[in-house]
Short mmCIF file of C-alpha atoms in Angstrom, two decimals:
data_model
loop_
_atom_site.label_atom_id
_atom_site.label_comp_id
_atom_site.label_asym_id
_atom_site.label_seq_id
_atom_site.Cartn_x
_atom_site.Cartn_y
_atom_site.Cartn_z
CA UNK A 28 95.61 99.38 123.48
CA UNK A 29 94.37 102.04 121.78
CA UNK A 30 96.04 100.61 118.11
CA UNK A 31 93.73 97.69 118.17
CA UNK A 32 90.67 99.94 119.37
CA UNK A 33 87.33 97.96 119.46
CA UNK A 34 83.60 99.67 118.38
CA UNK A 35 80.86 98.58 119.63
CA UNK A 36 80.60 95.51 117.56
CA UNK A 37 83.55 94.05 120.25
CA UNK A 38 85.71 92.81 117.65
CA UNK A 39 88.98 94.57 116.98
CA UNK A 40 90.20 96.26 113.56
CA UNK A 41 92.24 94.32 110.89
CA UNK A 42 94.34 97.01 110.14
CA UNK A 43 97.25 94.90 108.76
CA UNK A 44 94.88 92.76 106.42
CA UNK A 45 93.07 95.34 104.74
CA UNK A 46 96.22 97.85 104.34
CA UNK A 47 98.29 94.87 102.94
CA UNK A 48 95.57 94.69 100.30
CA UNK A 49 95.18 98.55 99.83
CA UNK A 50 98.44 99.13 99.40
CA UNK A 51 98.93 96.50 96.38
CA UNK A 52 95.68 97.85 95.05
CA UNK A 53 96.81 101.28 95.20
CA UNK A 54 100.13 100.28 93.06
CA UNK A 55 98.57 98.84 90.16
CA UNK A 56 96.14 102.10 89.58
CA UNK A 57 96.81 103.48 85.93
CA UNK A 58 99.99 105.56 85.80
CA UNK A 59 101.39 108.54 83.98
CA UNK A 60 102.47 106.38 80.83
CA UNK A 61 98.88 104.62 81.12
CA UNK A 62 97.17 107.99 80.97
CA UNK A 63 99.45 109.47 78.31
CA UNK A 64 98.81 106.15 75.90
CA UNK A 65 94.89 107.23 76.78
CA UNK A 66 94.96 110.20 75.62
CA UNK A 67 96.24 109.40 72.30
CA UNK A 68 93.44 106.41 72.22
CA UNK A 69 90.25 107.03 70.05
CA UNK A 70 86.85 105.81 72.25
CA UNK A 71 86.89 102.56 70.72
CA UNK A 72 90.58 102.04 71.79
CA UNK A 73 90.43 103.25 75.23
CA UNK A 74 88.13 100.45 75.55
CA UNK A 75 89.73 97.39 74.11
CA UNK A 76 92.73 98.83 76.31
CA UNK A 77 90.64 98.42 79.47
CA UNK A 78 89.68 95.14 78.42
CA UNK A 79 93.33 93.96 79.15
CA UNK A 80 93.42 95.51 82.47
CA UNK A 81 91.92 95.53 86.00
CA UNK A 82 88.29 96.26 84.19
CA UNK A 83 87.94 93.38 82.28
CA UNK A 84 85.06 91.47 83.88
CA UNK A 85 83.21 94.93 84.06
CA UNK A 86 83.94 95.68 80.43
CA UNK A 87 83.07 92.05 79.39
CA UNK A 88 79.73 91.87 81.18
CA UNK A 89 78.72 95.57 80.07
CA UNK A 90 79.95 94.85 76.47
CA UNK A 91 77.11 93.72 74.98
CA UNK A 92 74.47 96.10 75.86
CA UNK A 93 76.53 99.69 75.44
CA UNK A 94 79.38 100.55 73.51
CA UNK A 95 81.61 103.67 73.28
CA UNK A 96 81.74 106.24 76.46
CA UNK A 97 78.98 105.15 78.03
CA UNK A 98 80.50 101.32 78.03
CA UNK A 99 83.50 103.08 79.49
CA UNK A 100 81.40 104.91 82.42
CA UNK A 101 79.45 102.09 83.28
CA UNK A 102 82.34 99.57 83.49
CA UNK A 103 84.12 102.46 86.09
CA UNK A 104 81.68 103.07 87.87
CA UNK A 105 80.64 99.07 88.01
CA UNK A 106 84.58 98.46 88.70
CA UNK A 107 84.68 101.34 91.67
CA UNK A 108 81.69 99.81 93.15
CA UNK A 109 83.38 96.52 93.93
CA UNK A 110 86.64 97.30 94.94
CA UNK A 111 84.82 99.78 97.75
CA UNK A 112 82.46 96.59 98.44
CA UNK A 113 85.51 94.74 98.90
CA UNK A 114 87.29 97.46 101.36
CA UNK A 115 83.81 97.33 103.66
CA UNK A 116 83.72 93.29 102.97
CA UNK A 117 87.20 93.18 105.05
CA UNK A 118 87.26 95.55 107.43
CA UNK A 119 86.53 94.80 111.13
CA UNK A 120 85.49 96.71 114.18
CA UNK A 121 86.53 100.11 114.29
CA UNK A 122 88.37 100.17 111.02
CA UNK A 123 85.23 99.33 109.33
CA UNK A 124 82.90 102.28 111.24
CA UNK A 125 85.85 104.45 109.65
CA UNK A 126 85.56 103.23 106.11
CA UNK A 127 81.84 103.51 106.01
CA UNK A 128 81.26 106.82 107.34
CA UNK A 129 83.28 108.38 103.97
CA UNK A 130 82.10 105.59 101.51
CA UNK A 131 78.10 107.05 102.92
CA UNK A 132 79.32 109.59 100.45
CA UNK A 133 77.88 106.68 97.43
CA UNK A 134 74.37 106.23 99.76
CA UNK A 135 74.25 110.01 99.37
CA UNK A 136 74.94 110.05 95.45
CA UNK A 137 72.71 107.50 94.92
CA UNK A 138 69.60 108.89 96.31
CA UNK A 139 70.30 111.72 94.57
CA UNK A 140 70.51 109.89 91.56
CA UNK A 141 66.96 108.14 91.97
CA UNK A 142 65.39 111.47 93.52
CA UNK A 143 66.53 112.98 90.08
CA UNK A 144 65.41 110.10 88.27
CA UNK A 145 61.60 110.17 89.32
CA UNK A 146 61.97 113.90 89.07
CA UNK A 147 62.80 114.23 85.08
CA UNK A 148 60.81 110.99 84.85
CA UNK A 149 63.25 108.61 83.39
CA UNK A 150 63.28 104.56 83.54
CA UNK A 151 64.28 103.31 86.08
CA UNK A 152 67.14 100.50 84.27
CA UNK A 153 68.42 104.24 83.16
CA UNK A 154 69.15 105.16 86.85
CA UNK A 155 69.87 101.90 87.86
CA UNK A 156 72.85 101.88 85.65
CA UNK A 157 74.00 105.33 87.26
CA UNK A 158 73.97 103.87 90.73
CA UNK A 159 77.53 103.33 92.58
CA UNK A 160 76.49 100.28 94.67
CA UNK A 161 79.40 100.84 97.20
CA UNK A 162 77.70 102.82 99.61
CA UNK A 163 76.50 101.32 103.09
CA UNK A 164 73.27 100.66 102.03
CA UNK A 165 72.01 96.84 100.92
CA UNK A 166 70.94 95.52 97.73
CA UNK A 167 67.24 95.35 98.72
CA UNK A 168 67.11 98.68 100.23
CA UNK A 169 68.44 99.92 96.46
CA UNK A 170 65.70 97.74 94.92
CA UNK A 171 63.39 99.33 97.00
CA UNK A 172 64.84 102.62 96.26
CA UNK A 173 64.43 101.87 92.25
CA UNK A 174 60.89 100.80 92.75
CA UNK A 175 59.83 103.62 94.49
CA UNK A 176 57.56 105.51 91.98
CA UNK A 177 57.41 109.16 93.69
CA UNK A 178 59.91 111.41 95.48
CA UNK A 179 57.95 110.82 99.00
CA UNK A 180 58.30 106.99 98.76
CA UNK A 181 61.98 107.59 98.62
CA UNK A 182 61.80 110.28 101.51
CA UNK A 183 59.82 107.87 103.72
CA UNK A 184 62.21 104.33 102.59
CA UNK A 185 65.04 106.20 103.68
CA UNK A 186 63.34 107.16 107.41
CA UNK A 187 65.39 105.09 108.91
CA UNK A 188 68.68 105.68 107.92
CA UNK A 189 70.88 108.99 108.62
CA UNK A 190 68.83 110.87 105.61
CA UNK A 191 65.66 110.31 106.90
CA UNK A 192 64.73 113.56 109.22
CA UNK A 193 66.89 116.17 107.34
CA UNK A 194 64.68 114.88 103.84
CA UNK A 195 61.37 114.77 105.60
CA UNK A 196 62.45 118.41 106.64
CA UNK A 197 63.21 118.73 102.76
CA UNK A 198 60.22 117.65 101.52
CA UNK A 199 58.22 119.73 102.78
CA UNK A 200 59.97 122.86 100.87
CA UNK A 201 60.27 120.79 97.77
CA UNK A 202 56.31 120.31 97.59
CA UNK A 203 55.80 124.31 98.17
CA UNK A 204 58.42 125.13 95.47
CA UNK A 205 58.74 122.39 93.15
CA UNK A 206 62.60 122.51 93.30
CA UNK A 207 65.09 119.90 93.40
CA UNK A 208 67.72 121.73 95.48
CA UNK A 209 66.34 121.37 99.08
CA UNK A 210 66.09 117.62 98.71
CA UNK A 211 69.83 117.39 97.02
CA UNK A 212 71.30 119.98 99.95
CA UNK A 213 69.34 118.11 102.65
CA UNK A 214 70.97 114.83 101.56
CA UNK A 215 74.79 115.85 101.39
CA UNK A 216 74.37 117.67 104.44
CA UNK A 217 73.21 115.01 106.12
CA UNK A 218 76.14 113.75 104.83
CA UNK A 219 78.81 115.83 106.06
CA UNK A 220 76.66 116.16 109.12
CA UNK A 221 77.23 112.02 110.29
CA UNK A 222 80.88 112.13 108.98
CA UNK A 223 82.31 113.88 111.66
CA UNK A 224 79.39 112.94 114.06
CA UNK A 225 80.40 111.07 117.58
CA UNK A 226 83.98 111.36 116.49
CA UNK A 227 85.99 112.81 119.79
CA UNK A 228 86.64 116.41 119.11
CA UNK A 229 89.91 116.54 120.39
CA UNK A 230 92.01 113.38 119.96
CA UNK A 231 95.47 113.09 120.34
CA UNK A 232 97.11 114.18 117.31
CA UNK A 233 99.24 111.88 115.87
CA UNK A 234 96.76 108.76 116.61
CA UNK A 235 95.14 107.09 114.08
CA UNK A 236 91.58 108.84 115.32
CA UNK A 237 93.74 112.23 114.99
CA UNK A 238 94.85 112.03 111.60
CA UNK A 239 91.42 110.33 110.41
CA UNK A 240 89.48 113.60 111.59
CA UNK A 241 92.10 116.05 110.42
CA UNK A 242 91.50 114.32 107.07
CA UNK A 243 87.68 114.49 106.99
CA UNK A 244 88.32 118.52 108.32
CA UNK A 245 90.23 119.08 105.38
CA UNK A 246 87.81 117.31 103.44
CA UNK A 247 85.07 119.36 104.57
CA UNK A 248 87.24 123.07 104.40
CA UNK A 249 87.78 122.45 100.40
CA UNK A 250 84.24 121.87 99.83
CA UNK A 251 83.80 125.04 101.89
CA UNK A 252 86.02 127.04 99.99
CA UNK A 253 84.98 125.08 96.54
CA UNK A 254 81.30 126.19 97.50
CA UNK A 255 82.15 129.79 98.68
CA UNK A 256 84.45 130.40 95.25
CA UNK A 257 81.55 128.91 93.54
CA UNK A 258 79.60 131.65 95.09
CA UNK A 259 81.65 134.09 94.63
CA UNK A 260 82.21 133.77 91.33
CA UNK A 261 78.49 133.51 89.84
CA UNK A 262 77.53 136.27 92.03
CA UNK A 263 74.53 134.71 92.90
CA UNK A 264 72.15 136.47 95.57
CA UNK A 265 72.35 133.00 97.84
CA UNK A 266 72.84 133.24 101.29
CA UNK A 267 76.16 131.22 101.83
CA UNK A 268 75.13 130.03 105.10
CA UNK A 269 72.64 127.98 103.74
CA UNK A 270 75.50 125.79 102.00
CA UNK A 271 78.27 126.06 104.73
CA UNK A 272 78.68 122.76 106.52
CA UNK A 273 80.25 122.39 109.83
CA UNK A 274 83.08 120.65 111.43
CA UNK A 275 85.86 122.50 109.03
CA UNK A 276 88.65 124.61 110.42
CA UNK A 277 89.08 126.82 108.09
CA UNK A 278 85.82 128.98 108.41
CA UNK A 279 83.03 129.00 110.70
CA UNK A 280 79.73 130.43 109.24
CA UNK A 281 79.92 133.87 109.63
CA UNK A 282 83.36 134.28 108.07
CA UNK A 283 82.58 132.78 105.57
CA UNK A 284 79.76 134.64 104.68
CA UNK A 285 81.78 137.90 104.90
CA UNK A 286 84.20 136.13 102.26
CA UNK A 287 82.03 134.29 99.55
CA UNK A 288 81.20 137.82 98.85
CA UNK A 289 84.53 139.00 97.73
CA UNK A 290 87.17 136.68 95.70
CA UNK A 291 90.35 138.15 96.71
CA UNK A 292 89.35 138.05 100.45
CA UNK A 293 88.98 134.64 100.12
CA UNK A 294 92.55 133.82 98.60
CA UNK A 295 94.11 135.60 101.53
CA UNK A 296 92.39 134.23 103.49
CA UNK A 297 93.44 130.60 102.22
CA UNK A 298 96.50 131.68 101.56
CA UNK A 299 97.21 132.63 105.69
CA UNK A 300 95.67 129.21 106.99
CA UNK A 301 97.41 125.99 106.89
CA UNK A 302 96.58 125.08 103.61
CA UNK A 303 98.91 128.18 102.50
CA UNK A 304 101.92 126.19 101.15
CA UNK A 305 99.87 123.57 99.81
CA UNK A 306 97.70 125.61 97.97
CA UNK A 307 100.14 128.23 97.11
CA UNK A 308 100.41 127.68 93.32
CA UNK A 309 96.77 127.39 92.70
CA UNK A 310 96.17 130.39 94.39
CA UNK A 311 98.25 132.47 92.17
CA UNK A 312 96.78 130.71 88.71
CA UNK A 313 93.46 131.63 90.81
CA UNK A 314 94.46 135.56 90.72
CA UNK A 315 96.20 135.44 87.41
CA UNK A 316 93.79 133.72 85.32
CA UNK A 317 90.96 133.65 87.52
CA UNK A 318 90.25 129.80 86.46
CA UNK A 319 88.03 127.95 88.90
CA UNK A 320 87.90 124.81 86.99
CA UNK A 321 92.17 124.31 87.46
CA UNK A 322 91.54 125.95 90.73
CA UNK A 323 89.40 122.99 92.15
CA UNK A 324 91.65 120.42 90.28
CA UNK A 325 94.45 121.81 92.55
CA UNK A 326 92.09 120.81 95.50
CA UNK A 327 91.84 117.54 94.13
CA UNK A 328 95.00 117.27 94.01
CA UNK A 329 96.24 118.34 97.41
CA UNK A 330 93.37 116.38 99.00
CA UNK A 331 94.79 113.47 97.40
CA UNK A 332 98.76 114.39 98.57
CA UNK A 333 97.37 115.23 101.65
CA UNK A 334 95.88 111.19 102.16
CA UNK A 335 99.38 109.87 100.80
CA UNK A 336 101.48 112.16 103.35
CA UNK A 337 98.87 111.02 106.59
CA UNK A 338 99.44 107.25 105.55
CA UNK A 339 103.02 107.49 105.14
CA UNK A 340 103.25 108.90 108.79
CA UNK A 341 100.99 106.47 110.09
CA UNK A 342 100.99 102.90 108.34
CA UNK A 343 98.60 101.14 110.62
CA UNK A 344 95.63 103.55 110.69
CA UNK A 345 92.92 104.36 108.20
CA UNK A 346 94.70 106.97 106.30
CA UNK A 347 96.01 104.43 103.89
CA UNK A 348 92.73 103.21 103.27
CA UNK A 349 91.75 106.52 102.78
CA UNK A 350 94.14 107.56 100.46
CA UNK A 351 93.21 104.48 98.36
CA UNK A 352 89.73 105.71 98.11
CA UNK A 353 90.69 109.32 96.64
CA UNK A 354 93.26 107.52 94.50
CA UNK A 355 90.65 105.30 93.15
CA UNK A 356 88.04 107.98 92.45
CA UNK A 357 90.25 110.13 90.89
CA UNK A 358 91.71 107.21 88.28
CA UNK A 359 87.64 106.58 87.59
CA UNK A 360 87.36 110.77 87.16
CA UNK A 361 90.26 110.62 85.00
CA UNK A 362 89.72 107.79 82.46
CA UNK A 363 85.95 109.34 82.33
CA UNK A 364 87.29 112.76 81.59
CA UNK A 365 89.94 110.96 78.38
CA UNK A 366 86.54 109.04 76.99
CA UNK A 367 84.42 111.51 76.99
CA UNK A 368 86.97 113.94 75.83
CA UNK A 369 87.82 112.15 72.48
CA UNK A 370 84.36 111.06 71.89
CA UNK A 371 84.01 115.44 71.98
CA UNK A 372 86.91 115.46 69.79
CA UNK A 373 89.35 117.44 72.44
CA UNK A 374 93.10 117.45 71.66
CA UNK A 375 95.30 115.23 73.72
CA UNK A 376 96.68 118.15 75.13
CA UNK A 377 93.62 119.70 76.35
CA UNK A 378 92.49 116.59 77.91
CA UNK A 379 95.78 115.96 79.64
CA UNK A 380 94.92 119.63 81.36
CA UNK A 381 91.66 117.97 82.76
CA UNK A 382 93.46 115.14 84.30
CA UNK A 383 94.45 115.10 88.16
CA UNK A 384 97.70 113.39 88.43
CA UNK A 385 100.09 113.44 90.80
CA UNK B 28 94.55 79.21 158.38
CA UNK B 29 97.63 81.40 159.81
CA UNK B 30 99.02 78.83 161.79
CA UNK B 31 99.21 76.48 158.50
CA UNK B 32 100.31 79.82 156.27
CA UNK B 33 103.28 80.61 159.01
CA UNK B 34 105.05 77.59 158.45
CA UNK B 35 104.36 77.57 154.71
CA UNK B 36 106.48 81.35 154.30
CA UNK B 37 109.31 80.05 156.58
CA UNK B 38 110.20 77.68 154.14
CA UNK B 39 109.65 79.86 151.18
CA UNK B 40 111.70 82.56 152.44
CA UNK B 41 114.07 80.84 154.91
CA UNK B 42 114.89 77.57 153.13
CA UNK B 43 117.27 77.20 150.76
CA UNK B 44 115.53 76.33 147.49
CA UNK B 45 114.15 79.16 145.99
CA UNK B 46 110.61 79.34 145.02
CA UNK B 47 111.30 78.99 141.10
CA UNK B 48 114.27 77.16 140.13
CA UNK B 49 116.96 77.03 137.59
CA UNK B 50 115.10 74.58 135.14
CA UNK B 51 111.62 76.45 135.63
CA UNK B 52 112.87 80.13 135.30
CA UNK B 53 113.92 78.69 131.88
CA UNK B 54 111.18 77.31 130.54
CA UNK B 55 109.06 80.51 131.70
CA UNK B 56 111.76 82.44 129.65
CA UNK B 57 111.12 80.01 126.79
CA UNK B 58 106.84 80.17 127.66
CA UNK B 59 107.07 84.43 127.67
CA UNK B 60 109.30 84.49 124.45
CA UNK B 61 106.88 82.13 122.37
CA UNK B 62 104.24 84.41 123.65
CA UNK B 63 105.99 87.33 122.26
CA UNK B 64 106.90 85.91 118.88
CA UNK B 65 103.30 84.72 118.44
CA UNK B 66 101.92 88.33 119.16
CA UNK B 67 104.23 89.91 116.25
CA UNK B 68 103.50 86.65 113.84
CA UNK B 69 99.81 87.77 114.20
CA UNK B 70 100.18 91.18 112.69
CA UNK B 71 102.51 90.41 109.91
CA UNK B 72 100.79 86.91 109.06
CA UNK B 73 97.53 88.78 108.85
CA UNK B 74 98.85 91.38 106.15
CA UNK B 75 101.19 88.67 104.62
CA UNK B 76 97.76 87.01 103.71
CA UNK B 77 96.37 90.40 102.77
CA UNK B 78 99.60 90.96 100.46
CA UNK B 79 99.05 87.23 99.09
CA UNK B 80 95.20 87.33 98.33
CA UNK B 81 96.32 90.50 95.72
CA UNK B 82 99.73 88.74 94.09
CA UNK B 83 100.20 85.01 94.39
CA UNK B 84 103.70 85.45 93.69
CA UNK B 85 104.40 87.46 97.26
CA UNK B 86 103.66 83.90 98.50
CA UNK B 87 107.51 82.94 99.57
CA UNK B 88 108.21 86.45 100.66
CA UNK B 89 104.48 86.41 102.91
CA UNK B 90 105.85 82.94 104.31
CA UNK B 91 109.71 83.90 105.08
CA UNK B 92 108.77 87.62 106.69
CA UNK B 93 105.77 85.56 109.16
CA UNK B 94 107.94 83.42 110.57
CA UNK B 95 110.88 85.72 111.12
CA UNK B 96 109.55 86.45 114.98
CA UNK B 97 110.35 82.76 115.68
CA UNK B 98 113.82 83.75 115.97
CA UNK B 99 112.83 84.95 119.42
CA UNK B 100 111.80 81.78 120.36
CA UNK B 101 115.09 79.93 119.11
CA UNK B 102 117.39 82.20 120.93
CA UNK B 103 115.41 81.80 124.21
CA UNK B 104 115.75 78.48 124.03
CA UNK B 105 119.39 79.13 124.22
CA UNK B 106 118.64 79.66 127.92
CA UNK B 107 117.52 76.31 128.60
CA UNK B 108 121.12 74.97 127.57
CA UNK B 109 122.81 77.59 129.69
CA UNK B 110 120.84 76.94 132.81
#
């Protein structure tokens, strides 16, 4: 019964439960007339507004001790934090395996967060606050994390987890050079590295396993591309390779070393794979205007359409649950963006251009 | 042991009652359709209770759409008044 497929914790997924609940959470997320009233909002208005909405305990408990944009980021990211808690709360068996290997993403931002921290040297209620607790890992470990007073306490606290040998590795170029960047690329590609890890390589398309990995390979292809435009674009003297992770379709690593040296290589490229139609009309705006920021907004964006088309052909799988997640994170990204817009004094009009909605 | 089983098939096979009757054929029918019902009451009972936890207000709706399956049972029981 491969529908009601067991890990290796023997009990068998909930998919019903925790889709019933996705699904309602997914329909109350801001929509377009929520955003549009936003962007009209000054700072102080944008939060009294979230007061009467989903974010009120957030906003109520952070009230007192921040105020303006900041009160707004830490209430979202506060308010993300526990509804991914509560998606790895429910979930059973295989279902939850599923839902923590992409929420990992959070462990992975968070000791980045605290490896930055103890780098620039700043107090350590300051990074607390920027912490997404929704990640895999426990409170104590975190507390351990924040009490950690150099970058090789955090390296050896995290030696058991799936960071621990690619930031040992790490460390060792960080104390030659005395550069962040090892430590950060060591962490997300451990990352990427466990998300498609022990995963069969070739499952039946069309099961829930199927559409679950050709999610995460999309996933990983648009940070591919993201990080070979990115390249391309700065014309830095990088070797790509060093920043291509595997388990895409799109490229392996030697194409895509040929590419990230030339932009309009690259569009064809895209433009020929399977992503063609999906991508089509940010690959023009690409070669008209040669925008990257609207160009990785469109990859947002058809990540996101992507998730809703997988869980509409497959109710009972984790595609839903999936497409909740990206839903979620983009609402947080966007209600960030309006705040901190107005607090810069940006036109309605120019924020709405920052926004990813579908 | 075959000398005891020999006898024991004649009658099964030979004899005119068959080895399930009427009356019992039924109430398996009855036995297999509960099974079923309660099978597709688990699913949708679980994400009725999902749907509830979110909105109180999907309670009637949650309650109405779990027992639906019962239906099953009722018409098998139809059977047992045939027979």
């Amino acid at each position: 019964m491969s529908l009601y497929g067991t890990a290796s914790g023997g009990r068998s997924s909930n998919y019903e439960y925790v889709i019933a609940r996705v699904r309602s959470r997914r329909g109350s997320l801001f929509d377009d007339d929520d955003y549009r009233k936003l962007v009209r909002m000054g700072t102080s208005e944008i939060a009294r507004f979230m007061e009467e909405t989903e974010y009120e305990t957030e906003m109520n408990a952070l009230g007192a001790r921040y105020s303006g944009s900041d009160l707004v980021e830490y209430a979202l990211n506060r308010n993300l934090a526990k509804h991914f808690d509560d998606l790895l709360r429910w979930s059973e068996g295989a279902l939850y395996d599923y839902v923590a290997r992409y929420l990992r993403k959070f462990d992975a931002w968070n000791v980045k967060t605290v490896i930055r921290g103890l780098y620039a040297g700043a107090e350590s209620a300051d990074v607390e606050d920027d912490l997404i607790r929704a990640g895999e890992f426990s409170e104590t470990r975190i507390d351990q994390l924040l009490a950690a007073s150099s970058i090789e306490e955090v390296v050896e606290s995290l030696d058991d987890t799936i960071f621990g040998d690619s930031l040992a590795e790490a460390y060792e170029v960080y104390e030659a050079q005395d550069v962040l960047v090892p430590l950060e690329n060591a962490v997300d590609r451990a990352f990427y590295e466990t998300l498609l890890d022990g995963l069969p390589s070739n499952p039946e398309r069309d099961s829930p396993t199927g559409l679950y990995i050709q999610f995460l390979r999309t996933e990983v292809d648009f940070r591919n591309l993201r990080n070979a435009l990115r390249l391309a674009r700065s014309g830095a003297d990088t070797d790509p390779a060093e920043y291509y992770i595997d388990g895409g379709k799109l490229f392996d690593e030697q194409s895509l070393a040929q590419l990230a040296t030339n932009v309009d290589g690259l569009v064809t490229a895209v433009r020929e794979s399977t992503y063609g139609s999906d991508l089509d009309s940010a690959l023009s705006d690409l070669e008209d205007a040669g925008s990257l920021v609207e160009f990785e907004r469109a990859l947002d964006a058809a990540l996101l359409e992507y998730a809703d088309t997988l869980s509409n052909r497959y109710p009972l799988s984790v595609c839903p649950v999936l497409s909740y997640v990206l839903a979620k994170e983009r609402e947080v990204d966007n209600i960030r963006a309006i705040a901190r817009g107005r607090e810069a004094g940006l036109a309605p009009e120019e924020i709405e251009q920052e926004l990813v909605i579908l | 042991m075959i000398d005891t089983i020999a006898p024991l098939v004649g009658t099964v096979l030979q004899e005119s009652s068959p080895a399930i009757t009427g009356p019992g054929a039924a109430a398996l029918a009855v036995g297999l359709a509960a099974l079923g019902s309660g099978y597709a009451e688990r699913g949708i009972g679980s994400a009725a209770v999902g749907a509830i936890a979110e909105d109180d207000s999907l309670f009637g709706q949650g309650l109405i759409l779990t027992v639906l399956p019962e239906t099953l049972v009722i018409l098998a029981l139809v059977v047992v008044f045939v027979v």
